[in-house]
Short mmCIF file of C-alpha atoms in Angstrom, two decimals:
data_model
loop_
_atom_site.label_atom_id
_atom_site.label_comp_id
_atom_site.label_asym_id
_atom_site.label_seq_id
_atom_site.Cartn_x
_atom_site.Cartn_y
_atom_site.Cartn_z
CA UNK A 2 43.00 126.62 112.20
CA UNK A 3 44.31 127.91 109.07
CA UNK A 4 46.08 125.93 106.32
CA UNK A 5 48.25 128.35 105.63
CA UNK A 6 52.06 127.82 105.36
CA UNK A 7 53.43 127.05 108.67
CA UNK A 8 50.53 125.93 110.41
CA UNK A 9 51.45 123.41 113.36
CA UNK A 10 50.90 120.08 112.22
CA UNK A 11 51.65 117.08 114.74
CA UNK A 12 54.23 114.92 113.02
CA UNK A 13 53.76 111.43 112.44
CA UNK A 14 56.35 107.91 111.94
CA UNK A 15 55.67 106.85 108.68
CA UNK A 16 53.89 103.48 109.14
CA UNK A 17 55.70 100.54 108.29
CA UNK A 18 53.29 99.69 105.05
CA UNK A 19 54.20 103.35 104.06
CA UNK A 20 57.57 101.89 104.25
CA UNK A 21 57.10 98.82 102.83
CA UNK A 22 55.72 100.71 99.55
CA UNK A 23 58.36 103.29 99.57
CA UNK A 24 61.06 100.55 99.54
CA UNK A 25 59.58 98.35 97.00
CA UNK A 26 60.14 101.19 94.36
CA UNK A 27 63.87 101.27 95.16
CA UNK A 28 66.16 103.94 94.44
CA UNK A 29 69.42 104.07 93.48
CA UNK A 30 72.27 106.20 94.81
CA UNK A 31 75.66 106.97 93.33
CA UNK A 32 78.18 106.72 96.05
CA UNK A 33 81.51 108.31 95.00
CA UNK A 34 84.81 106.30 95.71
CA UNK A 35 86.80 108.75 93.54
CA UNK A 36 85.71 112.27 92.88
CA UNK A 37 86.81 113.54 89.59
CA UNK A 38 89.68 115.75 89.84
CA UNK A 39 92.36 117.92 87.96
CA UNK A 40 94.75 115.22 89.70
CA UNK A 41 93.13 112.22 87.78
CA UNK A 42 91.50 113.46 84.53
CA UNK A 43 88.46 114.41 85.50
CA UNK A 44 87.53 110.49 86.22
CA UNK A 45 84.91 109.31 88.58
CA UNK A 46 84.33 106.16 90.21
CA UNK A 47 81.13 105.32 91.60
CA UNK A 48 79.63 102.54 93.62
CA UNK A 49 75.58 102.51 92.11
CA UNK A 50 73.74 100.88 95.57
CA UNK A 51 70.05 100.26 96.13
CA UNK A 52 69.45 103.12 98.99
CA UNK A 53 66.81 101.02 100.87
CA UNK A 54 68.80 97.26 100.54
CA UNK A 55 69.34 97.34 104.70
CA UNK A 56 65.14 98.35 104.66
CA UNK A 57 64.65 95.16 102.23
CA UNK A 58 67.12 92.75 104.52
CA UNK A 59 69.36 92.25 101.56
CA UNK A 60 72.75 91.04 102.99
CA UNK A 61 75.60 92.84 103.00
CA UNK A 62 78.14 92.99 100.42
CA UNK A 63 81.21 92.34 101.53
CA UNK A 64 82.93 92.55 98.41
CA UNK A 65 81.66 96.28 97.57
CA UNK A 66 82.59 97.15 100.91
CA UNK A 67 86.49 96.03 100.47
CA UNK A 68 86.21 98.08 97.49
CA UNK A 69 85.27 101.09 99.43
CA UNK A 70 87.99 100.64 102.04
CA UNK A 71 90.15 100.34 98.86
CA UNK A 72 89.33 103.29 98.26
CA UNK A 73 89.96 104.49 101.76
CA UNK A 74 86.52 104.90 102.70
CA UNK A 75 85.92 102.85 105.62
CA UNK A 76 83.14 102.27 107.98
CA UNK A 77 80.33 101.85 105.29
CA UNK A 78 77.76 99.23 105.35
CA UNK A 79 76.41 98.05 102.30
CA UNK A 80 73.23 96.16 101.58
CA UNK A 81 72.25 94.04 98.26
CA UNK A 82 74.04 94.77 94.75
CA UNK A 83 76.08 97.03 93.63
CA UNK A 84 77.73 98.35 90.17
CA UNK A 85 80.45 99.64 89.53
CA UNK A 86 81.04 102.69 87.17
CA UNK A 87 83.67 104.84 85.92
CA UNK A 88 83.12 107.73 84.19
CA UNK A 89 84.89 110.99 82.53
CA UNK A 90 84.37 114.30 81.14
CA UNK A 91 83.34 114.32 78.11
CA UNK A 92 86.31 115.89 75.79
CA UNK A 93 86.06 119.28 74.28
CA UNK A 94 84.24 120.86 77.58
CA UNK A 95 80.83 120.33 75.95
CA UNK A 96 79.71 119.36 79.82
CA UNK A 97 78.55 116.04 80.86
CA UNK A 98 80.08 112.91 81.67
CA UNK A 99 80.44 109.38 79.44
CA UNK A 100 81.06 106.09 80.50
CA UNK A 101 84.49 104.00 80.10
CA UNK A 102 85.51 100.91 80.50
CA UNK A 103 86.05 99.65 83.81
CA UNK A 104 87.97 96.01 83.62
CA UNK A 105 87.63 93.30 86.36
CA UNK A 106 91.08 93.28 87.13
CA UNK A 107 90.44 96.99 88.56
CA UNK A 108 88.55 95.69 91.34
CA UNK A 109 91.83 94.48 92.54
CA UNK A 110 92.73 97.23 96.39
CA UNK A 111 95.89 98.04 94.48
CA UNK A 112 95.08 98.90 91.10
CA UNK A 113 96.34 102.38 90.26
CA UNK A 114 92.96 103.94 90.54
CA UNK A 115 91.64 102.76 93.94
CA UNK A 116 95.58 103.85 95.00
CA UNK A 117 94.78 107.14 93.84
CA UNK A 118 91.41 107.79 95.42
CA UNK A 119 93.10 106.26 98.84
CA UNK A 120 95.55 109.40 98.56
CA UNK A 121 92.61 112.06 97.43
CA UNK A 122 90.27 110.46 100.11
CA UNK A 123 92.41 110.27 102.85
CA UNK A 124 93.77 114.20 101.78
CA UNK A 125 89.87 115.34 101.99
CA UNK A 126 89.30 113.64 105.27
CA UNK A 127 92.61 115.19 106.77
CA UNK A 128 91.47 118.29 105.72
CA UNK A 129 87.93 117.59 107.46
CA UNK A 130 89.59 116.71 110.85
CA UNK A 131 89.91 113.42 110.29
CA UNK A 132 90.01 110.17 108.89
CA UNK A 133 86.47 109.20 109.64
CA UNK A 134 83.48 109.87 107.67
CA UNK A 135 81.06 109.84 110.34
CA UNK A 136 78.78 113.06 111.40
CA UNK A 137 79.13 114.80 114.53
CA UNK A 138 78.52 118.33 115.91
CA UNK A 139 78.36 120.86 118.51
CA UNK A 140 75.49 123.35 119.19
CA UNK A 141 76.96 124.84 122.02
CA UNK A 142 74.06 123.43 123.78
CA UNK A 143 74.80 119.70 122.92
CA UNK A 144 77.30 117.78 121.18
CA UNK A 145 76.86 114.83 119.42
CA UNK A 146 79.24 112.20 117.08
CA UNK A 147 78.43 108.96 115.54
CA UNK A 148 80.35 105.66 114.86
CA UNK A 149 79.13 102.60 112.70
CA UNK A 150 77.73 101.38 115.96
CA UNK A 151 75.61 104.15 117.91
CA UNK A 152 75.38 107.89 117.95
CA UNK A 153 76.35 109.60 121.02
CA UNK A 154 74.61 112.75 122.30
CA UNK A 155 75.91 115.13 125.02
CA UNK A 156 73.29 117.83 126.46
CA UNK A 157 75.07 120.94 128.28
#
């Protein structure tokens, strides 16, 4: 056998130490609850979670997930802690993005921002077919979708 590009290789789980040490280096993700827009000034708000908290058994947060349904982004299961970050365009087009002040009282559901990414996220998911923001398909030769519980596969 060659090693040459392409090669068959038999794929393999990871182990679970191979997990272990890929979790314990963490990684954060920036989950968007408002994409910046024309509509709102080019302003972002972002959720910053630890990607692997459900691998590490941190508990749910329950309060960054009523701040995602807030934002009308429901469904979402959230694991250890989270900050929250706005952040704009710079001024003068120079590119890039700088932070601003985000206050507690905007974690409030109906401050004026998490109002306006309800409206943009519910618009975007309308125009996906949908409210949900679950993943689903069809192949022709199967169909699939997936809710917060299980995914569902159909074979034709």
């Amino acid at each position: 056998a060659s090693g040459a590009p392409g090669a068959a290789e038999a794929l393999r789980a990871p182990s679970a130490e191979t997990v272990q040490k890929l979790a314990a280096g963490g990684a954060c993700e920036a989950y968007p609850l408002a994409q910046p827009s024309a509509a709102n000034g080019w302003v972002g708000v972002r959720l910053y979670i630890d990607e692997v908290g459900a691998l590490r058994s941190r508990p749910r947060n329950a309060r960054a997930e009523a701040l995602a349904l807030a934002a009308g982004l429901s469904g979402l299961a959230i694991h250890g802690d989270v900050y929250v970050s706005r952040c704009a365009r710079r001024e003068g087009g120079g590119g890039g993005e700088a932070n601003v002040d985000f206050g507690l009282e905007e974690l409030a559901p109906d401050s004026a921002w998490a109002a306006a990414a309800r409206r943009e996220n519910g618009a975007a998911a309308a125009a996906h077919g949908g409210g949900d923001h679950f993943a689903g398909g069809d192949s022709g030769s199967y169909a699939w979708s997936q809710t917060e519980e299980e995914v569902e596969t159909w074979s034709r």
